[in-house]
CSV table of C-alpha atoms and ligand atoms in Angstrom, one decimal:
chain,number,residue,atom,x,y,z
A,1,MET,CA,69.1,72.9,102.1
A,2,GLU,CA,66.3,71.4,100.1
A,3,ALA,CA,63.9,74.2,101.0
A,4,GLY,CA,66.5,76.7,100.0
A,5,ARG,CA,67.0,75.1,96.6
A,6,GLU,CA,63.3,75.1,96.0
A,7,ALA,CA,62.9,78.7,96.9
A,8,ALA,CA,65.7,79.6,94.5
A,9,THR,CA,63.9,77.7,91.7
A,10,ILE,CA,60.7,79.5,92.3
A,11,ALA,CA,62.5,82.8,92.5
A,12,THR,CA,64.1,82.4,89.0
A,13,ALA,CA,60.7,81.4,87.6
A,14,ARG,CA,59.4,84.8,88.6
A,15,LYS,CA,59.9,88.0,86.6
A,16,ARG,CA,62.3,90.6,87.8
A,17,LEU,CA,61.6,94.3,87.5
A,18,HIS,CA,64.2,97.0,88.1
A,19,VAL,CA,63.1,100.7,88.1
A,20,ILE,CA,65.6,103.5,87.9
A,21,THR,CA,64.1,106.8,89.2
A,22,TRP,CA,65.3,110.3,88.5
A,23,GLY,CA,63.9,113.6,89.6
A,24,CYS,CA,61.2,114.6,92.1
A,25,GLN,CA,59.3,112.7,94.8
A,26,MET,CA,56.4,112.4,92.5
A,27,ASN,CA,58.6,110.3,90.2
A,28,VAL,CA,59.5,108.1,93.2
A,29,TYR,CA,55.8,107.7,93.9
A,30,ASP,CA,55.1,106.9,90.3
A,31,SER,CA,57.8,104.3,90.2
A,32,GLY,CA,56.2,102.6,93.2
A,33,ARG,CA,52.8,102.6,91.4
A,34,MET,CA,54.3,101.2,88.2
A,35,ALA,CA,55.7,98.4,90.2
A,36,ASP,CA,52.3,97.9,91.8
A,37,VAL,CA,50.6,97.8,88.4
A,38,LEU,CA,53.1,95.2,87.1
A,39,ALA,CA,53.0,93.0,90.3
A,40,PRO,CA,49.9,91.0,89.1
A,41,LEU,CA,51.9,90.0,86.0
A,42,GLY,CA,54.4,88.4,88.3
A,43,TYR,CA,57.0,91.2,88.3
A,44,GLU,CA,58.9,91.5,91.5
A,45,PRO,CA,61.4,94.2,92.4
A,46,ALA,CA,65.0,93.6,91.5
A,47,ALA,CA,67.8,95.6,93.1
A,48,GLU,CA,70.0,95.6,90.0
A,49,PRO,CA,69.2,95.9,86.3
A,50,ASP,CA,71.6,93.1,85.3
A,51,GLY,CA,69.6,90.2,84.0
A,52,ALA,CA,66.2,91.8,84.9
A,53,ASP,CA,63.2,90.9,82.7
A,54,MET,CA,62.1,94.5,82.6
A,55,VAL,CA,63.9,97.8,83.3
A,56,ILE,CA,62.0,101.1,83.6
A,57,LEU,CA,63.9,104.3,83.3
A,58,ASN,CA,61.6,106.9,85.0
A,59,THR,CA,63.0,110.2,83.8
A,60,CYS,CA,63.0,113.9,84.7
A,61,HIS,CA,62.9,116.8,82.3
A,62,ILE,CA,63.0,119.8,84.6
A,63,ARG,CA,66.5,121.1,84.1
A,64,ASP,CA,69.8,120.7,82.2
A,65,LYS,CA,70.7,118.1,79.7
A,66,ALA,CA,67.8,115.8,80.5
A,67,ALA,CA,67.6,114.1,77.1
A,68,GLU,CA,71.4,113.5,76.8
A,69,LYS,CA,71.4,112.0,80.2
A,70,VAL,CA,68.6,109.6,79.1
A,71,PHE,CA,70.4,108.6,76.0
A,72,SER,CA,73.7,107.9,77.8
A,73,GLU,CA,71.8,105.7,80.4
A,74,LEU,CA,70.0,103.9,77.6
A,75,GLY,CA,73.3,103.1,76.0
A,76,ARG,CA,74.4,101.4,79.2
A,77,LEU,CA,71.0,99.5,79.5
A,78,ARG,CA,71.3,98.4,75.9
A,79,ARG,CA,74.4,96.4,76.8
A,80,LEU,CA,72.5,94.8,79.7
A,81,LYS,CA,69.6,94.0,77.3
A,82,ASP,CA,72.0,92.4,74.8
A,83,ALA,CA,73.4,90.3,77.5
A,84,THR,CA,69.9,88.8,78.0
A,85,ASP,CA,69.6,88.0,74.3
A,86,GLY,CA,67.1,90.9,73.9
A,87,ARG,CA,64.7,89.3,76.4
A,88,MET,CA,64.8,92.3,78.7
A,89,ILE,CA,61.9,94.7,78.2
A,90,LEU,CA,63.2,98.3,78.3
A,91,ALA,CA,60.7,101.1,79.1
A,92,VAL,CA,61.3,104.8,79.3
A,93,ALA,CA,58.8,106.6,81.5
A,94,GLY,CA,58.3,110.0,83.0
A,95,CYS,CA,58.7,113.5,81.7
A,96,VAL,CA,61.4,113.0,79.1
A,97,ALA,CA,59.4,110.2,77.6
A,98,GLN,CA,56.4,112.6,77.5
A,99,ALA,CA,58.3,115.4,75.8
A,100,GLU,CA,60.7,113.5,73.6
A,101,GLY,CA,59.0,110.1,73.0
A,102,ALA,CA,59.4,110.0,69.2
A,103,GLU,CA,63.0,111.1,69.4
A,104,ILE,CA,63.7,108.3,71.9
A,105,LEU,CA,62.3,105.7,69.6
A,106,ALA,CA,64.2,107.1,66.6
A,107,ARG,CA,67.5,107.3,68.4
A,108,ALA,CA,67.2,104.2,70.6
A,109,PRO,CA,65.1,101.6,68.6
A,110,TYR,CA,66.0,98.9,71.1
A,111,VAL,CA,63.6,100.6,73.6
A,112,ASP,CA,60.3,98.6,73.8
A,113,ILE,CA,58.0,101.0,75.6
A,114,VAL,CA,57.7,104.7,75.9
A,115,LEU,CA,55.1,106.0,78.3
A,116,GLY,CA,54.2,109.4,79.8
A,117,PRO,CA,53.4,110.1,83.4
A,118,GLN,CA,49.6,109.9,82.7
A,119,THR,CA,49.5,106.5,81.1
A,120,TYR,CA,51.3,104.1,83.5
A,121,HIS,CA,48.1,102.4,84.4
A,122,LYS,CA,48.2,101.0,80.9
A,123,LEU,CA,51.6,99.3,81.4
A,124,PRO,CA,50.3,95.7,81.5
A,125,GLU,CA,48.5,96.2,78.2
A,126,MET,CA,51.7,97.8,76.8
A,127,VAL,CA,53.9,95.0,77.9
A,128,ALA,CA,51.5,92.5,76.2
A,129,ARG,CA,51.5,94.6,73.0
A,130,ALA,CA,55.3,95.0,73.0
A,131,ALA,CA,55.6,91.2,73.3
A,132,ARG,CA,53.1,90.6,70.5
A,133,ALA,CA,54.2,93.4,68.1
A,134,GLY,CA,57.9,92.8,68.5
A,135,GLY,CA,58.1,96.6,67.9
A,136,ALA,CA,58.0,99.6,70.1
A,137,VAL,CA,54.9,100.8,71.9
A,138,ILE,CA,54.4,104.4,72.7
A,139,GLU,CA,51.7,106.0,75.0
A,140,THR,CA,52.2,109.7,75.6
A,141,ASP,CA,48.7,111.0,75.0
A,142,PHE,CA,46.8,112.5,77.9
A,143,PRO,CA,44.0,110.0,78.2
A,144,ALA,CA,40.5,111.1,79.0
A,145,GLU,CA,40.3,108.7,81.9
A,146,ASP,CA,42.0,109.3,85.2
A,147,LYS,CA,44.9,106.9,85.8
A,148,PHE,CA,44.2,106.8,89.5
A,149,ASP,CA,40.9,105.1,88.8
A,150,TYR,CA,42.7,102.3,87.1
A,151,LEU,CA,45.5,101.6,89.6
A,152,PRO,CA,45.3,98.5,91.7
A,153,GLU,CA,43.9,98.7,95.2
A,154,LYS,CA,46.8,96.6,96.4
A,155,ALA,CA,50.1,98.3,96.7
A,156,ALA,CA,53.5,97.4,98.2
A,157,PRO,CA,53.9,98.9,101.6
A,158,GLN,CA,56.0,102.1,101.6
A,159,GLY,CA,57.2,101.9,105.2
A,160,ILE,CA,57.3,104.4,108.0
A,161,ALA,CA,57.4,107.6,106.0
A,162,ALA,CA,55.1,107.3,102.9
A,163,PHE,CA,54.2,109.5,99.9
A,164,LEU,CA,50.8,110.0,98.6
A,165,THR,CA,50.1,111.9,95.3
A,166,ILE,CA,46.9,113.9,95.6
A,167,GLN,CA,47.3,116.3,92.8
A,168,GLU,CA,49.1,116.3,89.5
A,169,GLY,CA,49.8,118.7,86.7
A,170,CYS,CA,49.8,122.4,86.6
A,171,ASP,CA,47.9,125.3,84.9
A,172,LYS,CA,50.2,128.0,86.0
A,173,PHE,CA,52.6,128.1,83.1
A,174,CYS,CA,55.6,129.8,84.7
A,175,SER,CA,57.8,131.1,81.9
A,176,PHE,CA,60.7,128.7,82.6
A,177,CYS,CA,58.8,125.5,83.4
A,178,VAL,CA,58.1,122.4,81.4
A,179,VAL,CA,55.7,120.8,83.9
A,180,PRO,CA,52.4,122.0,82.4
A,181,TYR,CA,53.5,120.4,79.1
A,182,THR,CA,54.9,117.1,80.5
A,183,ARG,CA,52.4,116.5,83.3
A,184,GLY,CA,49.4,118.2,81.7
A,185,ALA,CA,46.6,120.1,83.3
A,186,GLU,CA,46.0,120.4,87.0
A,187,GLN,CA,44.0,117.4,88.3
A,188,SER,CA,43.0,116.6,91.8
A,189,ARG,CA,42.0,113.2,93.3
A,190,SER,CA,38.9,113.1,95.4
A,191,ALA,CA,39.1,113.5,99.1
A,192,ALA,CA,37.4,110.1,99.5
A,193,THR,CA,40.2,108.3,97.5
A,194,VAL,CA,42.9,110.2,99.3
A,195,LEU,CA,41.5,109.4,102.7
A,196,ALA,CA,41.2,105.7,101.8
A,197,GLU,CA,44.7,105.5,100.5
A,198,ALA,CA,46.1,107.3,103.6
A,199,LYS,CA,44.3,104.8,105.8
A,200,ARG,CA,45.7,101.9,103.9
A,201,LEU,CA,49.2,103.4,104.2
A,202,VAL,CA,48.8,103.8,107.9
A,203,ASP,CA,47.5,100.2,108.2
A,204,GLN,CA,50.7,99.2,106.4
A,205,GLY,CA,52.9,100.9,108.9
A,206,ALA,CA,53.1,104.6,107.8
A,207,VAL,CA,53.5,107.0,110.7
A,208,GLU,CA,54.2,110.0,108.4
A,209,ILE,CA,52.5,110.9,105.1
A,210,SER,CA,53.8,113.5,102.7
A,211,LEU,CA,51.1,114.6,100.3
A,212,LEU,CA,52.5,115.2,96.8
A,213,GLY,CA,51.5,117.4,93.9
A,214,GLN,CA,53.2,119.7,91.5
A,215,ASN,CA,50.9,122.3,92.8
A,216,VAL,CA,49.7,120.5,95.9
A,217,ASN,CA,48.0,123.5,97.6
A,218,ALA,CA,45.9,124.0,94.5
A,219,TRP,CA,44.3,120.7,95.4
A,220,HIS,CA,40.5,120.8,95.4
A,221,GLY,CA,38.4,117.7,96.0
A,222,THR,CA,35.4,116.9,94.0
A,223,GLU,CA,33.6,117.3,97.3
A,224,GLY,CA,34.4,121.1,97.3
A,225,TRP,CA,37.2,120.7,99.8
A,226,GLY,CA,40.4,122.6,99.8
A,227,LEU,CA,43.8,121.3,101.1
A,228,GLY,CA,43.3,122.8,104.6
A,229,ARG,CA,40.1,120.8,105.0
A,230,LEU,CA,41.7,117.6,103.7
A,231,LEU,CA,44.6,118.0,106.2
A,232,ARG,CA,42.1,118.3,109.0
A,233,ALA,CA,40.4,115.1,107.9
A,234,LEU,CA,43.8,113.3,107.5
A,235,ALA,CA,44.9,114.5,110.9
A,236,GLU,CA,42.1,112.4,112.5
A,237,ILE,CA,43.5,109.1,111.3
A,238,GLN,CA,44.6,107.0,114.3
A,239,GLY,CA,48.3,106.3,114.2
A,240,LEU,CA,49.2,109.0,111.7
A,241,ARG,CA,51.6,111.3,113.7
A,242,ARG,CA,53.0,113.4,110.9
A,243,LEU,CA,51.6,115.2,107.8
A,244,ARG,CA,53.5,117.2,105.2
A,245,TYR,CA,52.6,118.5,101.8
A,246,THR,CA,54.8,119.5,98.9
A,247,THR,CA,55.2,121.4,96.5
A,248,SER,CA,53.2,124.6,97.0
A,249,HIS,CA,52.7,127.8,95.1
A,250,PRO,CA,52.5,131.0,97.1
A,251,ARG,CA,49.4,132.1,95.2
A,252,ASP,CA,47.5,129.1,96.5
A,253,MET,CA,48.0,129.7,100.2
A,254,ASP,CA,44.6,130.3,101.7
A,255,ASP,CA,42.9,131.0,105.0
A,256,GLU,CA,42.0,127.3,105.5
A,257,LEU,CA,45.6,126.3,105.1
A,258,TYR,CA,46.9,129.0,107.5
A,259,ALA,CA,44.3,127.7,110.0
A,260,ALA,CA,45.5,124.1,109.5
A,261,HIS,CA,49.0,125.2,110.3
A,262,ARG,CA,47.7,126.9,113.4
A,263,ASP,CA,45.4,124.1,114.6
A,264,LEU,CA,47.0,120.8,113.6
A,265,PRO,CA,49.9,119.7,115.8
A,266,ASN,CA,50.7,116.8,113.5
A,267,LEU,CA,51.0,119.0,110.5
A,268,MET,CA,54.8,119.5,110.5
A,269,PRO,CA,56.1,123.0,111.0
A,270,PHE,CA,58.1,123.0,107.8
A,271,LEU,CA,57.0,124.2,104.4
A,272,HIS,CA,58.6,124.1,101.0
A,273,LEU,CA,57.3,127.3,99.4
A,274,PRO,CA,59.3,128.1,96.2
A,275,VAL,CA,59.7,131.8,95.4
A,276,GLN,CA,62.1,131.5,92.5
A,277,SER,CA,63.2,135.2,92.6
A,278,GLY,CA,63.0,138.2,94.9
A,279,SER,CA,62.7,140.7,92.1
A,280,ASP,CA,59.2,141.9,91.1
A,281,ARG,CA,60.3,142.5,87.6
A,282,ILE,CA,61.6,138.9,87.2
A,283,LEU,CA,58.6,137.5,89.1
A,284,GLN,CA,56.4,139.1,86.6
A,285,ALA,CA,58.6,137.9,83.7
A,286,MET,CA,58.3,134.4,85.2
A,287,ASN,CA,54.5,134.7,85.3
A,288,ARG,CA,54.5,133.9,89.0
A,289,LYS,CA,51.6,136.3,89.6
A,290,HIS,CA,52.8,137.6,93.0
A,291,THR,CA,55.4,140.2,94.2
A,292,ALA,CA,58.3,139.7,96.6
A,293,ASP,CA,56.4,141.6,99.3
A,294,GLU,CA,53.4,139.4,98.9
A,295,TYR,CA,55.7,136.5,99.5
A,296,ARG,CA,57.1,138.2,102.6
A,297,ALA,CA,53.5,138.7,103.8
A,298,ILE,CA,52.6,135.0,103.3
A,299,VAL,CA,55.6,134.0,105.3
A,300,GLY,CA,54.5,136.4,108.0
A,301,ARG,CA,51.1,134.9,108.1
A,302,LEU,CA,52.5,131.4,108.3
A,303,ARG,CA,54.8,132.3,111.2
A,304,ASP,CA,52.0,134.0,113.0
A,305,ALA,CA,49.9,130.8,112.6
A,306,ARG,CA,52.8,128.5,113.7
A,307,PRO,CA,55.7,130.4,115.3
A,308,ASP,CA,58.1,127.4,115.1
A,309,LEU,CA,57.5,127.1,111.3
A,310,ALA,CA,60.6,126.9,109.1
A,311,LEU,CA,60.8,127.4,105.4
A,312,SER,CA,62.4,125.9,102.4
A,313,SER,CA,62.4,127.3,98.9
A,314,ASP,CA,63.5,127.0,95.3
A,315,PHE,CA,65.4,129.7,93.5
A,316,ILE,CA,66.4,130.3,89.9
A,317,VAL,CA,69.2,132.6,89.0
A,318,GLY,CA,69.8,134.0,85.5
A,319,HIS,CA,66.2,133.9,84.2
A,320,PRO,CA,66.2,135.8,80.9
A,321,GLY,CA,66.4,139.5,81.6
A,322,GLU,CA,67.7,139.2,85.2
A,323,THR,CA,70.0,142.1,86.0
A,324,GLU,CA,72.5,142.5,88.8
A,325,ALA,CA,69.9,144.6,90.6
A,326,ASP,CA,67.3,141.8,90.2
A,327,PHE,CA,69.7,139.3,91.6
A,328,GLU,CA,70.4,141.6,94.5
A,329,ALA,CA,66.7,141.7,95.2
A,330,THR,CA,66.7,137.9,95.5
A,331,MET,CA,69.6,138.1,97.9
A,332,GLN,CA,67.7,140.6,100.0
A,333,LEU,CA,64.6,138.5,100.1
A,334,VAL,CA,66.7,135.6,101.3
A,335,ARG,CA,68.2,137.8,104.0
A,336,ASP,CA,64.7,139.0,105.0
A,337,VAL,CA,63.0,135.6,105.1
A,338,ARG,CA,65.8,133.4,106.4
A,339,PHE,CA,65.4,129.9,105.1
A,340,ALA,CA,66.1,126.6,106.9
A,341,GLN,CA,67.0,124.9,103.7
A,342,ALA,CA,66.7,125.7,99.9
A,343,TYR,CA,67.4,124.5,96.4
A,344,SER,CA,68.9,126.8,93.9
A,345,PHE,CA,69.4,126.4,90.2
A,346,LYS,CA,70.9,128.2,87.2
A,347,TYR,CA,68.1,128.9,84.7
A,348,SER,CA,68.1,126.2,82.0
A,349,PRO,CA,66.1,126.8,78.8
A,350,ARG,CA,63.5,124.2,78.3
A,351,PRO,CA,62.4,123.7,74.7
A,352,GLY,CA,58.9,124.9,74.1
A,353,THR,CA,58.7,127.1,77.1
A,354,PRO,CA,58.3,130.9,76.7
A,355,ALA,CA,61.5,131.9,78.5
A,356,ALA,CA,63.6,129.6,76.3
A,357,GLY,CA,63.0,131.8,73.3
A,358,ALA,CA,63.2,135.1,75.2
A,359,PRO,CA,65.9,137.7,74.3
A,360,GLN,CA,68.4,138.8,77.0
A,361,GLN,CA,69.6,135.3,78.0
A,362,VAL,CA,72.1,135.7,80.8
A,363,PRO,CA,75.6,134.5,80.0
A,364,GLU,CA,76.6,131.2,81.7
A,365,ALA,CA,79.5,132.7,83.6
A,366,GLU,CA,77.2,135.3,85.1
A,367,LYS,CA,74.7,132.6,86.1
A,368,ASP,CA,77.6,130.7,87.7
A,369,ARG,CA,78.7,133.7,89.7
A,370,ARG,CA,75.2,134.5,91.0
A,371,LEU,CA,74.5,130.8,91.9
A,372,GLN,CA,77.6,130.6,93.9
A,373,ALA,CA,76.8,133.8,95.8
A,374,LEU,CA,73.2,132.7,96.5
A,375,GLN,CA,74.3,129.2,97.6
A,376,ALA,CA,76.9,130.7,100.0
A,377,LEU,CA,74.1,132.7,101.6
A,378,LEU,CA,71.7,129.8,101.7
A,379,ARG,CA,74.3,127.5,103.2
A,380,GLU,CA,75.1,130.1,105.9
A,381,GLN,CA,71.3,130.3,106.7
A,382,GLN,CA,71.0,126.5,106.8
A,383,ALA,CA,74.0,126.2,109.2
A,384,ALA,CA,72.5,128.9,111.4
A,385,PHE,CA,69.2,127.2,111.5
A,386,ASN,CA,70.8,123.9,112.4
A,387,ALA,CA,72.9,125.5,115.1
A,388,SER,CA,69.7,127.1,116.5
A,389,CYS,CA,68.4,123.6,117.1
A,390,VAL,CA,71.2,122.6,119.5
A,391,GLY,CA,69.8,122.4,123.0
A,392,LEU,CA,66.2,122.1,121.7
A,393,THR,CA,64.0,119.1,122.4
A,394,MET,CA,62.0,117.9,119.4
A,395,PRO,CA,60.1,114.8,118.3
A,396,VAL,CA,62.2,112.6,115.9
A,397,LEU,CA,60.6,109.9,113.8
A,398,PHE,CA,63.0,107.0,113.6
A,399,THR,CA,63.1,105.3,110.2
A,400,GLY,CA,66.2,103.1,110.2
A,401,THR,CA,69.6,102.3,111.7
A,402,GLY,CA,72.5,104.7,111.6
A,403,ARG,CA,76.0,104.1,110.1
A,404,HIS,CA,77.6,103.3,113.5
A,405,PRO,CA,76.7,100.3,115.6
A,406,GLY,CA,74.0,101.0,118.1
A,407,GLN,CA,72.9,104.1,116.3
A,408,ILE,CA,69.4,104.8,115.0
A,409,ALA,CA,68.5,107.5,112.5
A,410,GLY,CA,65.4,109.5,111.9
A,411,ARG,CA,64.0,112.9,110.8
A,412,SER,CA,63.2,116.0,112.8
A,413,PRO,CA,60.0,118.0,112.1
A,414,TYR,CA,62.2,120.0,109.7
A,415,LEU,CA,63.3,116.9,107.8
A,416,GLN,CA,66.9,117.2,109.2
A,417,PRO,CA,68.5,113.7,109.5
A,418,VAL,CA,69.0,113.0,113.3
A,419,HIS,CA,71.2,110.3,114.7
A,420,VAL,CA,71.1,109.0,118.3
A,421,MET,CA,72.4,106.0,120.2
A,422,GLY,CA,69.3,103.8,120.8
A,423,PRO,CA,67.7,100.4,120.5
A,424,SER,CA,66.6,99.4,117.1
A,425,ASP,CA,63.1,98.5,118.3
A,426,LEU,CA,62.4,102.3,118.5
A,427,ILE,CA,62.5,102.4,114.7
A,428,GLY,CA,59.0,103.3,113.5
A,429,THR,CA,58.3,105.4,116.6
A,430,GLU,CA,58.5,109.1,117.3
A,431,GLN,CA,60.7,109.9,120.3
A,432,THR,CA,61.5,113.1,122.1
A,433,VAL,CA,65.2,114.0,121.4
A,434,THR,CA,67.4,116.7,122.8
A,435,ILE,CA,69.7,117.9,120.0
A,436,THR,CA,73.3,118.0,121.2
A,437,ALA,CA,75.4,118.8,118.0
A,438,THR,CA,75.2,119.7,114.3
A,439,HIS,CA,77.2,118.1,111.6
A,440,PRO,CA,77.3,119.4,108.0
A,441,ASN,CA,74.3,117.3,106.9
A,442,SER,CA,72.7,116.0,110.1
A,443,LEU,CA,72.0,116.6,113.8
A,444,ALA,CA,73.1,114.4,116.7
A,445,GLY,CA,71.0,114.0,119.9
A,446,THR,CA,70.0,111.9,122.8
A,447,ILE,CA,66.6,110.5,123.6
A,448,SER,CA,65.3,112.4,126.5
A,449,GLN,CA,62.0,110.7,126.9
A,450,GLU,CA,61.5,107.3,125.5
A,451,ARG,CA,58.0,106.3,124.4
A,452,ARG,CA,57.3,102.7,123.5
A,453,ARG,CA,55.0,101.7,120.8
A,454,ALA,CA,51.4,102.0,121.9
B,501,LIG,N1,65.7,126.1,84.9
B,501,LIG,C1,66.1,126.1,86.2
B,501,LIG,N2,65.4,125.7,87.2
B,501,LIG,C2,64.1,125.2,86.9
B,501,LIG,N3,63.2,124.8,87.7
B,501,LIG,C3,62.1,124.5,87.0
B,501,LIG,N4,62.3,124.7,85.7
B,501,LIG,C4,63.6,125.2,85.6
B,501,LIG,C5,64.4,125.7,84.6
B,501,LIG,N5,64.0,125.7,83.3
B,501,LIG,C6,63.3,124.7,89.2
B,501,LIG,C7,62.3,125.6,89.9
B,501,LIG,C8,61.3,124.7,90.5
B,501,LIG,C9,62.1,123.4,90.7
B,501,LIG,C10,61.4,122.2,90.9
B,501,LIG,O1,63.0,123.4,89.6
B,501,LIG,O2,63.0,126.3,90.9
B,501,LIG,O3,60.6,125.1,91.6
B,502,LIG,FE1,56.2,124.7,86.9
B,502,LIG,FE2,55.5,125.0,89.5
B,502,LIG,FE3,55.2,127.1,87.8
B,502,LIG,FE4,53.6,124.9,87.6
B,502,LIG,S1,53.8,126.4,89.3
B,502,LIG,S2,54.6,126.0,85.9
B,502,LIG,S3,55.0,123.2,88.2
B,502,LIG,S4,57.2,126.1,88.5
C-alpha cells in the first residue's frame, strides 16, 4: 500500500507528454523521436491528452482538408488546455505546421509552439523559450545543421517491428505533391549512423526493421553506398530477421537493389512502389519521369529477382487533365501488374504545387466515379492475392496477442495480419505458419513448425 502511494506521488511529480500522430509512418517515427528528445526534461508518455503537461499534434498535409482538420482538433485541445488553467503546452508539429505555421498562430493564438519536421531536435530549447516568453515560438526554417546529429543516442524501445528513418525530403517535385515543400530537399543519413541505430534497435528487441524515407531508394550514404549495399550490411546484423524499405520511386530502382532482392532472404518479398497512374500522358504531367511500360519492366525485373515478390502501390485518380482514356490506362496497368494491396486517392489540390493551378481540373463527381471503379478492381486483386495464400506455408513474425483468448497475432512477409492459436511466449519470434483461411482484413493459420527463441 505504502509503496503504491509513493509511486503515485512520484508519478504526478513527473511531466506527462501526449503525442497525437496523423499521416505516414515517417510521422510515427518522428513522434517517437520527439518523445525521446523531451525525455531528459522529465516528460513521460501519457496515453490521453487530458491533464497532460504537453500535447504535440503531429500533422500531415498530403491530401484533403489538412488545415481544417488541424484547426478543429486544436479547438478540442484548447478546451483541455483551459481545464489545466493554461498550464498545458500545446505544440503543432509536422507538415501542416511547416506549410501553415503563421496561419496557425494567427488563428489559434493559444498554441505555444509551432515546429516543422526538420526542427524537432530544438524542442527542449523551444519549450524553455515558450515558458520564458509567455508567447508562441515558431521554428519552421530548414536549419543548416542535420537534426539527426542532434538527437539523443538514447531512445525508447520500439518493440519487435521497428521503424528507422534513413532518408528524408524529396527533390522530385511531382506536380501534385507538397512533400518537397514541407520536408525540404532530399537528405540521407550516413551508413554508419544507420547501422549503429539498427544495431541498437535489435539490441532493444527488434526482429524486423522497416527503413523509412519519402524517397527511400534514393538513399545514398556519405560513404558512396546505395540502398542495395546498405541492405546487405543490415542483413548481417545478428537477430535481425526481417528488413523492409518504404516508400520507393520507380526511377530509383537500380541494379544493386534488384540484386539485394535476389540475394537477401531476410529482405521481405513485398514492395510498396507507387505508380500513381498508368497513362503516359498523365505520368508526364505528374513529372514522374517514367512511362507505364517502364514501370511494367521494373516489376518484371523485381519478379525475376524474387519470384515470390508481391507489390503494393499508390494511385491518384483525377489529376488535372486526366481523361477517361487516361483512367482506362490506369485500370489496364493494374490488370497487368496485379497488386497484393494498394492505396488510391482522389487528386486533391495542394496550395503552392504546380497541379493545383493547372487548368482542366477534373470534376469531383468524376473523380468519385473513377476512384470507386479503381478501388473495386484493387479490392478484387487483394482478395485474390489473399486467397492465393491459403494452403501456403510462410514465416509469420508474432507481435502481440489476438482478440480471442489463446490467440496470437503477427504479420506475414506481405504485411498481412495473421492470427493463430498459440502460446503467448511465441510473441517476438518468427514461426512457420500454414495459412488455412482468409478474412476480409486478415489471414488465419496454424503453426506448422514451432521454433523457440534461440
Ligand atoms: N492528391 C491526392 N493524392 C496525393 N498523394 C500525394 N499528394 C496527393 C494529392 N495532392 C498521394 C500519392 C502519394 C501518397 C503518399 O499520397 O499517391 O504516393
Ligand atoms: Fe512527393 Fe513522392 Fe513525388 Fe517526392 S517522389 S514529390 S514525395 S510523390
